[in-house]
Short mmCIF file of C-alpha atoms in Angstrom, two decimals:
data_model
loop_
_atom_site.label_atom_id
_atom_site.label_comp_id
_atom_site.label_asym_id
_atom_site.label_seq_id
_atom_site.Cartn_x
_atom_site.Cartn_y
_atom_site.Cartn_z
CA UNK P 1370 -0.49 0.74 -0.14
CA UNK P 1371 3.47 1.96 1.24
CA UNK P 1372 4.97 1.55 -2.73
CA UNK P 1373 1.58 2.50 -4.15
CA UNK P 1374 0.34 5.23 -2.89
CA UNK P 1375 4.48 6.83 -3.28
CA UNK P 1376 3.56 6.03 -6.74
CA UNK P 1377 0.40 7.21 -7.03
CA UNK P 1378 2.34 10.57 -6.42
CA UNK P 1379 3.46 11.06 -9.41
CA UNK P 1380 1.07 10.37 -11.52
CA UNK P 1381 -1.39 12.57 -10.51
CA UNK P 1382 0.80 15.18 -10.17
CA UNK P 1383 1.10 14.23 -13.95
CA UNK P 1384 -2.48 14.12 -14.55
CA UNK P 1385 -2.59 18.14 -12.38
CA UNK P 1386 -0.43 19.72 -14.81
CA UNK P 1387 -1.79 18.24 -17.94
CA UNK P 1388 -5.23 18.71 -17.58
CA UNK P 1389 -4.95 22.04 -15.34
CA UNK P 1390 -1.55 23.85 -16.53
CA UNK P 1391 -3.21 27.14 -18.46
CA UNK P 1392 -1.87 26.79 -21.62
CA UNK P 1393 0.64 29.85 -24.01
CA UNK P 1394 1.13 31.29 -20.42
CA UNK P 1395 4.28 33.55 -20.75
CA UNK P 1396 6.40 31.14 -18.15
CA UNK P 1397 3.75 28.82 -18.15
CA UNK P 1398 3.27 28.03 -22.83
CA UNK P 1399 2.76 24.27 -24.24
CA UNK P 1400 6.32 23.99 -25.50
CA UNK P 1401 7.64 23.77 -20.75
CA UNK P 1402 7.72 20.16 -20.59
CA UNK P 1403 5.56 17.96 -17.24
CA UNK P 1404 7.99 18.16 -14.79
CA UNK P 1405 6.65 14.59 -13.10
CA UNK P 1406 6.95 12.73 -16.84
CA UNK P 1407 11.00 11.70 -15.99
CA UNK P 1408 9.59 9.96 -12.34
CA UNK P 1409 7.88 7.22 -15.03
CA UNK P 1410 8.72 8.11 -18.83
CA UNK P 1411 11.57 8.24 -20.07
CA UNK P 1412 13.70 11.64 -20.59
CA UNK P 1413 16.19 12.65 -22.58
CA UNK P 1414 14.95 12.26 -25.91
CA UNK P 1415 17.47 13.22 -28.70
CA UNK P 1416 16.94 16.76 -30.44
CA UNK P 1417 18.10 14.88 -34.24
CA UNK P 1418 15.66 12.00 -34.05
CA UNK P 1419 12.53 11.92 -35.50
CA UNK P 1420 9.54 10.28 -34.39
CA UNK P 1421 8.91 7.21 -36.42
CA UNK P 1422 13.04 6.55 -35.39
CA UNK P 1423 13.50 8.31 -31.57
CA UNK P 1424 16.60 7.77 -29.40
CA UNK P 1425 17.43 8.99 -25.90
CA UNK P 1426 20.06 9.82 -24.69
CA UNK P 1427 21.63 10.14 -20.79
CA UNK P 1428 20.34 11.90 -18.34
CA UNK P 1429 20.36 13.02 -14.47
CA UNK P 1430 16.71 12.41 -15.33
CA UNK P 1431 17.15 8.84 -15.24
CA UNK P 1432 18.41 8.96 -11.26
CA UNK P 1433 14.85 10.04 -10.81
CA UNK P 1434 12.93 7.12 -13.24
CA UNK P 1435 15.28 4.82 -11.31
CA UNK P 1436 13.86 5.68 -7.77
CA UNK P 1437 10.69 5.58 -8.86
CA UNK P 1438 10.73 2.29 -9.91
CA UNK P 1439 13.07 1.23 -6.95
CA UNK P 1440 9.60 1.79 -5.27
CA UNK P 1441 7.94 0.36 -8.72
CA UNK P 1442 10.03 -3.47 -7.69
CA UNK P 1443 8.38 -3.05 -4.08
CA UNK P 1444 5.58 -3.00 -5.18
CA UNK P 1445 5.93 -6.13 -7.58
CA UNK P 1446 7.25 -8.35 -5.47
CA UNK P 1447 5.09 -8.26 -3.02
CA UNK P 1448 1.15 -7.72 -4.86
CA UNK P 1449 2.74 -11.32 -6.54
CA UNK P 1450 4.00 -11.93 -2.57
CA UNK P 1451 0.40 -11.63 -0.47
CA UNK P 1452 -1.94 -11.59 -3.46
CA UNK P 1453 -0.34 -14.85 -5.58
CA UNK P 1454 2.47 -16.31 -4.57
CA UNK P 1455 2.04 -17.52 -0.68
CA UNK P 1456 -2.02 -18.51 -1.29
CA UNK P 1457 -1.00 -20.57 -3.68
CA UNK P 1458 1.91 -22.15 -1.83
CA UNK P 1459 -0.63 -22.60 0.45
CA UNK P 1460 -2.55 -24.73 -1.94
CA UNK P 1461 -0.25 -27.20 -2.22
CA UNK P 1462 0.20 -27.39 0.92
CA UNK P 1463 3.34 -25.38 2.09
CA UNK P 1464 2.36 -24.23 6.07
CA UNK P 1465 5.61 -23.01 7.71
CA UNK P 1466 5.60 -19.11 7.39
CA UNK P 1467 9.51 -19.21 6.17
CA UNK P 1468 8.71 -21.12 3.74
CA UNK P 1469 5.72 -19.72 2.46
CA UNK P 1470 8.32 -16.03 2.31
CA UNK P 1471 10.88 -18.26 0.45
CA UNK P 1472 8.76 -19.87 -2.36
CA UNK P 1473 7.13 -16.14 -2.14
CA UNK P 1474 11.12 -15.31 -3.17
CA UNK P 1475 11.64 -17.81 -5.94
CA UNK P 1476 8.02 -16.97 -7.51
CA UNK P 1477 9.04 -13.65 -8.26
CA UNK P 1478 12.18 -14.43 -9.26
CA UNK P 1479 10.76 -16.93 -12.29
CA UNK P 1480 8.70 -13.75 -13.03
CA UNK P 1481 11.03 -11.85 -13.29
CA UNK P 1482 13.96 -13.24 -15.17
CA UNK P 1483 11.51 -15.13 -17.24
CA UNK P 1484 9.90 -11.25 -17.90
CA UNK P 1485 12.93 -9.75 -18.38
CA UNK P 1486 15.09 -12.09 -20.46
CA UNK P 1487 12.66 -12.79 -23.01
CA UNK P 1488 12.37 -8.78 -23.21
CA UNK P 1489 16.17 -8.31 -23.92
CA UNK P 1490 16.29 -11.18 -26.03
CA UNK P 1491 13.33 -8.74 -28.09
CA UNK P 1492 15.93 -5.73 -27.69
CA UNK P 1493 19.20 -7.89 -28.92
CA UNK P 1494 17.20 -8.86 -32.33
CA UNK P 1495 17.19 -4.68 -32.68
CA UNK P 1496 20.64 -4.66 -32.79
CA UNK P 1497 23.42 -5.33 -34.46
CA UNK P 1498 25.60 -7.89 -31.74
CA UNK P 1499 21.76 -9.54 -32.43
CA UNK P 1500 23.08 -13.47 -31.11
CA UNK P 1501 26.55 -12.46 -29.38
CA UNK P 1502 27.70 -10.95 -32.59
CA UNK P 1503 30.91 -9.53 -29.50
CA UNK P 1504 32.19 -7.40 -32.71
CA UNK P 1505 29.31 -5.62 -32.94
CA UNK P 1506 30.41 -4.17 -28.97
CA UNK P 1507 33.03 -2.05 -30.10
CA UNK P 1508 32.73 -1.21 -33.62
CA UNK P 1509 30.55 2.29 -34.41
CA UNK P 1510 31.15 2.73 -30.90
CA UNK P 1511 29.98 5.49 -29.57
CA UNK P 1512 26.86 4.19 -29.48
CA UNK P 1513 25.27 6.96 -26.84
CA UNK P 1514 21.42 7.41 -28.86
CA UNK P 1515 20.17 4.36 -27.38
CA UNK P 1516 16.19 2.87 -28.39
CA UNK P 1517 13.74 3.89 -26.03
CA UNK P 1518 13.02 0.02 -25.29
CA UNK P 1519 16.47 -0.53 -24.76
CA UNK P 1520 17.12 2.53 -22.81
CA UNK P 1521 13.62 1.31 -20.69
CA UNK P 1522 15.10 -2.20 -20.24
CA UNK P 1523 18.03 -0.85 -19.01
CA UNK P 1524 17.06 1.73 -16.29
CA UNK P 1525 14.81 -0.69 -15.38
CA UNK P 1526 16.78 -3.70 -14.69
CA UNK P 1527 19.42 -1.15 -13.33
CA UNK P 1528 15.90 -0.07 -10.59
CA UNK P 1529 15.98 -3.99 -10.19
CA UNK P 1530 19.24 -4.10 -9.40
CA UNK P 1531 19.31 -1.85 -6.42
CA UNK P 1532 16.03 -2.94 -4.84
CA UNK P 1533 17.50 -6.24 -4.88
CA UNK P 1534 20.33 -4.41 -2.77
CA UNK P 1535 18.56 -3.10 -0.04
CA UNK P 1536 16.58 -6.61 0.66
CA UNK P 1537 18.88 -8.12 0.82
CA UNK P 1538 21.46 -5.27 3.80
CA UNK P 1539 18.35 -4.36 4.65
CA UNK P 1540 17.57 -7.33 6.40
CA UNK P 1541 14.67 -7.54 4.57
CA UNK P 1542 14.54 -11.61 4.38
CA UNK P 1543 16.06 -13.41 6.46
CA UNK P 1544 20.03 -13.91 4.84
CA UNK P 1545 21.01 -17.46 3.71
CA UNK P 1546 24.82 -18.95 3.69
CA UNK P 1547 26.25 -16.93 1.26
CA UNK P 1548 25.08 -13.49 2.09
CA UNK P 1549 28.15 -12.53 1.18
CA UNK P 1550 28.48 -13.39 -1.63
CA UNK P 1551 25.32 -12.59 -2.79
CA UNK P 1552 26.01 -8.74 -1.70
CA UNK P 1553 29.31 -8.71 -3.79
CA UNK P 1554 27.38 -9.63 -6.40
CA UNK P 1555 24.99 -7.33 -6.56
CA UNK P 1556 27.32 -4.19 -5.93
CA UNK P 1557 29.34 -5.90 -9.23
CA UNK P 1558 26.10 -6.02 -10.81
CA UNK P 1559 25.28 -2.33 -10.18
CA UNK P 1560 28.67 -1.70 -10.86
CA UNK P 1561 28.48 -2.75 -14.05
CA UNK P 1562 24.96 -1.28 -15.75
CA UNK P 1563 25.86 2.16 -13.96
CA UNK P 1564 28.34 2.34 -15.32
CA UNK P 1565 28.42 0.63 -18.99
CA UNK P 1566 24.92 2.74 -19.13
CA UNK P 1567 26.85 5.87 -18.40
CA UNK P 1568 30.49 5.12 -21.29
CA UNK P 1569 28.16 4.31 -23.93
CA UNK P 1570 28.83 0.66 -23.26
CA UNK P 1571 24.70 -0.50 -23.14
CA UNK P 1572 25.33 -3.07 -26.07
CA UNK P 1573 27.64 -5.68 -24.34
CA UNK P 1574 25.74 -4.39 -21.63
CA UNK P 1575 21.98 -6.45 -22.69
CA UNK P 1576 24.04 -9.35 -23.72
CA UNK P 1577 25.10 -9.73 -19.77
CA UNK P 1578 21.50 -9.08 -17.89
CA UNK P 1579 21.00 -12.20 -21.54
CA UNK P 1580 23.39 -14.41 -19.99
CA UNK P 1581 22.88 -13.62 -16.82
CA UNK P 1582 18.74 -13.84 -16.85
CA UNK P 1583 17.67 -16.62 -18.24
CA UNK P 1584 19.03 -19.25 -16.33
CA UNK P 1585 18.17 -18.02 -13.17
CA UNK P 1586 14.62 -17.85 -15.12
CA UNK P 1587 15.83 -21.27 -14.57
CA UNK P 1588 17.28 -21.92 -11.08
CA UNK P 1589 14.65 -19.49 -8.94
CA UNK P 1590 12.16 -22.67 -11.12
CA UNK P 1591 13.94 -25.21 -10.84
CA UNK P 1592 13.58 -24.39 -6.58
CA UNK P 1593 9.74 -23.77 -6.73
CA UNK P 1594 9.52 -27.60 -7.85
CA UNK P 1595 11.66 -28.80 -4.54
CA UNK P 1596 9.28 -26.96 -2.14
CA UNK P 1597 6.47 -28.69 -4.33
CA UNK P 1598 7.29 -31.83 -3.19
CA UNK P 1599 8.16 -32.76 -7.21
CA UNK P 1600 10.85 -34.87 -6.83
CA UNK P 1601 10.37 -36.38 -10.68
CA UNK P 1602 10.23 -32.76 -11.99
CA UNK P 1603 12.95 -31.17 -10.32
CA UNK P 1604 15.00 -33.90 -11.10
CA UNK P 1605 14.52 -32.68 -15.01
CA UNK P 1606 14.71 -29.92 -14.36
CA UNK P 1607 18.24 -29.73 -12.73
CA UNK P 1608 19.52 -31.16 -15.38
CA UNK P 1609 17.97 -28.58 -17.96
CA UNK P 1610 19.47 -25.98 -15.47
CA UNK P 1611 22.42 -27.36 -15.69
CA UNK P 1612 22.76 -26.57 -19.19
CA UNK P 1613 21.33 -23.72 -19.43
CA UNK P 1614 23.43 -22.13 -16.44
CA UNK P 1615 26.96 -23.78 -18.73
CA UNK P 1616 25.47 -21.85 -21.88
CA UNK P 1617 24.66 -18.78 -20.37
CA UNK P 1618 27.24 -18.03 -17.59
CA UNK P 1619 30.12 -19.48 -18.91
CA UNK P 1620 30.85 -20.25 -22.67
CA UNK P 1621 29.35 -17.14 -23.53
CA UNK P 1622 30.49 -14.76 -20.41
CA UNK P 1623 33.58 -16.73 -21.42
CA UNK P 1624 32.70 -15.39 -25.03
CA UNK P 1625 31.82 -11.86 -24.21
CA UNK P 1626 35.75 -11.74 -21.83
CA UNK P 1627 37.66 -12.89 -24.95
CA UNK P 1628 35.80 -9.97 -26.78
CA UNK P 1629 36.69 -6.82 -24.21
CA UNK P 1630 40.57 -8.54 -23.73
CA UNK P 1631 41.37 -10.01 -27.52
CA UNK P 1632 38.54 -7.34 -30.45
CA UNK P 1633 38.54 -4.21 -27.87
CA UNK P 1634 41.18 -2.61 -30.43
CA UNK P 1635 37.62 -2.17 -33.48
CA UNK P 1636 37.43 0.33 -31.68
CA UNK P 1637 36.54 3.66 -34.25
CA UNK P 1638 40.37 5.39 -33.66
CA UNK P 1639 38.37 8.43 -33.02
CA UNK P 1640 37.07 7.38 -30.07
CA UNK P 1641 39.48 6.17 -28.32
CA UNK P 1642 40.43 8.76 -25.81
CA UNK P 1643 38.41 10.12 -23.04
CA UNK P 1644 35.61 13.01 -24.07
CA UNK P 1645 32.72 13.56 -21.96
CA UNK P 1646 31.13 15.60 -24.53
CA UNK P 1647 31.34 13.44 -27.42
CA UNK P 1648 30.98 10.00 -25.19
CA UNK P 1649 33.64 9.10 -26.27
CA UNK P 1650 35.92 7.72 -23.18
CA UNK P 1651 37.34 4.42 -24.47
CA UNK P 1652 41.19 5.44 -23.97
CA UNK P 1653 44.14 2.31 -23.17
CA UNK P 1654 42.77 1.63 -19.67
CA UNK P 1655 39.19 1.68 -19.86
CA UNK P 1656 39.82 -1.86 -21.38
CA UNK P 1657 40.77 -2.68 -17.66
CA UNK P 1658 38.09 -0.91 -15.59
CA UNK P 1659 35.63 -2.45 -18.22
CA UNK P 1660 37.73 -6.75 -18.24
CA UNK P 1661 38.24 -6.17 -14.41
CA UNK P 1662 34.10 -6.81 -13.01
CA UNK P 1663 33.10 -9.09 -16.06
CA UNK P 1664 35.56 -10.51 -14.23
CA UNK P 1665 34.89 -10.82 -10.88
CA UNK P 1666 31.38 -11.18 -12.00
CA UNK P 1667 32.75 -14.99 -13.77
CA UNK P 1668 34.71 -15.87 -10.60
CA UNK P 1669 31.37 -15.18 -8.55
CA UNK P 1670 29.94 -17.55 -11.60
CA UNK P 1671 31.90 -20.50 -11.19
CA UNK P 1672 32.02 -20.34 -7.04
CA UNK P 1673 28.49 -21.26 -7.95
CA UNK P 1674 29.30 -23.16 -10.61
CA UNK P 1675 31.75 -25.91 -8.38
CA UNK P 1676 29.46 -26.35 -5.84
CA UNK P 1677 26.38 -26.88 -8.07
CA UNK P 1678 28.23 -29.73 -9.92
CA UNK P 1679 29.25 -30.74 -6.89
CA UNK P 1680 25.98 -31.96 -5.62
CA UNK P 1681 25.07 -33.56 -9.12
CA UNK P 1682 28.03 -35.37 -9.18
CA UNK P 1683 27.27 -36.71 -5.11
CA UNK P 1684 23.53 -37.49 -6.12
CA UNK P 1685 24.92 -39.18 -9.72
CA UNK P 1686 27.63 -41.31 -8.19
CA UNK P 1687 25.52 -42.51 -5.19
CA UNK P 1688 22.90 -43.98 -7.98
CA UNK P 1689 25.64 -45.69 -10.02
CA UNK P 1690 26.71 -47.35 -6.76
CA UNK P 1691 23.23 -48.90 -5.64
CA UNK P 1692 21.54 -50.59 -8.88
CA UNK P 1693 20.28 -53.79 -6.68
CA UNK P 1694 18.67 -51.31 -3.84
CA UNK P 1695 14.99 -51.68 -4.16
CA UNK P 1696 15.27 -47.81 -3.07
CA UNK P 1697 12.08 -46.10 -4.32
CA UNK P 1698 13.04 -42.96 -7.05
CA UNK P 1699 11.64 -40.23 -4.01
CA UNK P 1700 14.21 -41.88 -1.43
CA UNK P 1701 17.05 -41.28 -4.12
CA UNK P 1702 16.17 -37.79 -5.58
CA UNK P 1703 14.90 -36.34 -2.72
CA UNK P 1704 18.19 -35.52 -0.70
CA UNK P 1705 20.73 -36.80 -2.77
CA UNK P 1706 19.31 -33.49 -5.14
CA UNK P 1707 19.77 -31.58 -1.92
CA UNK P 1708 21.77 -28.35 -0.92
CA UNK P 1709 23.66 -29.24 2.07
CA UNK P 1710 22.82 -26.78 3.55
CA UNK P 1711 19.90 -26.26 5.75
CA UNK P 1712 18.26 -22.90 6.86
CA UNK P 1713 20.14 -23.40 10.25
CA UNK P 1714 18.93 -20.04 10.93
CA UNK P 1715 15.36 -21.32 12.08
CA UNK P 1716 14.24 -22.87 15.69
CA UNK P 1717 16.23 -25.82 15.14
CA UNK P 1718 14.66 -28.24 14.20
CA UNK P 1719 15.26 -31.51 12.55
CA UNK P 1720 14.35 -29.99 9.08
CA UNK P 1721 16.50 -33.01 6.63
CA UNK P 1722 13.42 -33.18 4.16
CA UNK P 1723 12.80 -29.23 3.28
CA UNK P 1724 16.56 -28.70 3.07
CA UNK P 1725 17.16 -26.44 -0.54
CA UNK P 1726 17.56 -27.68 -4.31
CA UNK P 1727 21.18 -28.03 -5.41
CA UNK P 1728 20.68 -24.99 -7.35
CA UNK P 1729 19.81 -22.74 -3.80
CA UNK P 1730 23.25 -22.04 -3.18
CA UNK P 1731 23.49 -20.81 -6.59
CA UNK P 1732 23.72 -15.82 -7.36
CA UNK P 1733 20.41 -14.82 -6.01
CA UNK P 1734 18.15 -16.30 -3.22
CA UNK P 1735 15.65 -13.65 -4.23
#
């Protein structure tokens, strides 16, 4: 309710301005822009672009847009949790409040990453970087004039990660054992998003988003199946997730790292200087500034990948050496494909049957 009230204020003020401010006045002519539009509508159109194919540039008003959509994501998260996800969890027999919260977190993650992954896919299809044509990251740089859809996508992603970092740091959800890894991940992500936006590297930013959002959808979905005790489905989901994670989080990310290290010089010579007014920033040391956070992100991915592979190996190894037993499918799968990390922040109850899936060691517990 609080989020909704905050979101409605700029909209009401915007409508009031449009309806009641007199036009043609000396100081409030029809050419004077509505000051409340910048909270929820894109700002800084490129004056030379036409209405059929508008372009936008970055500007200070983008900070207001990000702040507004931080509140927007809070509203979406709480609304889905209260009115859809928790009732769904109760319908399927989940009763403990902590498990209801975890189910709601992962349900929200499925919705968010599925939508943003599909949106990022659509946007990449409109760009010269379509399916990781990495040389286009640098050719014709600077890419300072953005299509409206790309700019909105980028700023809404930034708002999401700021909101998620606030949730972690302010303790609005119960922390996991990999709390510090998650905080580090969110900080690196915000660093990458903000820096790439400032220096006109939104094309590479879109590619990185794609490599993250799509596997995160499968990650959160696998966790949901675990909470629902869908034993066969969660095994299939885990196998699919592992392949998707490997391809997007590692193979495609290594393509991006390779491009930064070896294709950086495809940048036009006129753009290899730091001139803020011209939107050119790719001088010699920027190569390392771009490479370093991407490499750090890959190290974090490898840390979680190791944990995923370790648990997968244990499950396969145990099944392989039990060929003559009469174990049921549920008995074989319910523990082996589970994270050895239980919620030891609970009340001390032994809940081996309610630990997370192997992938709950992964990037996001939100």
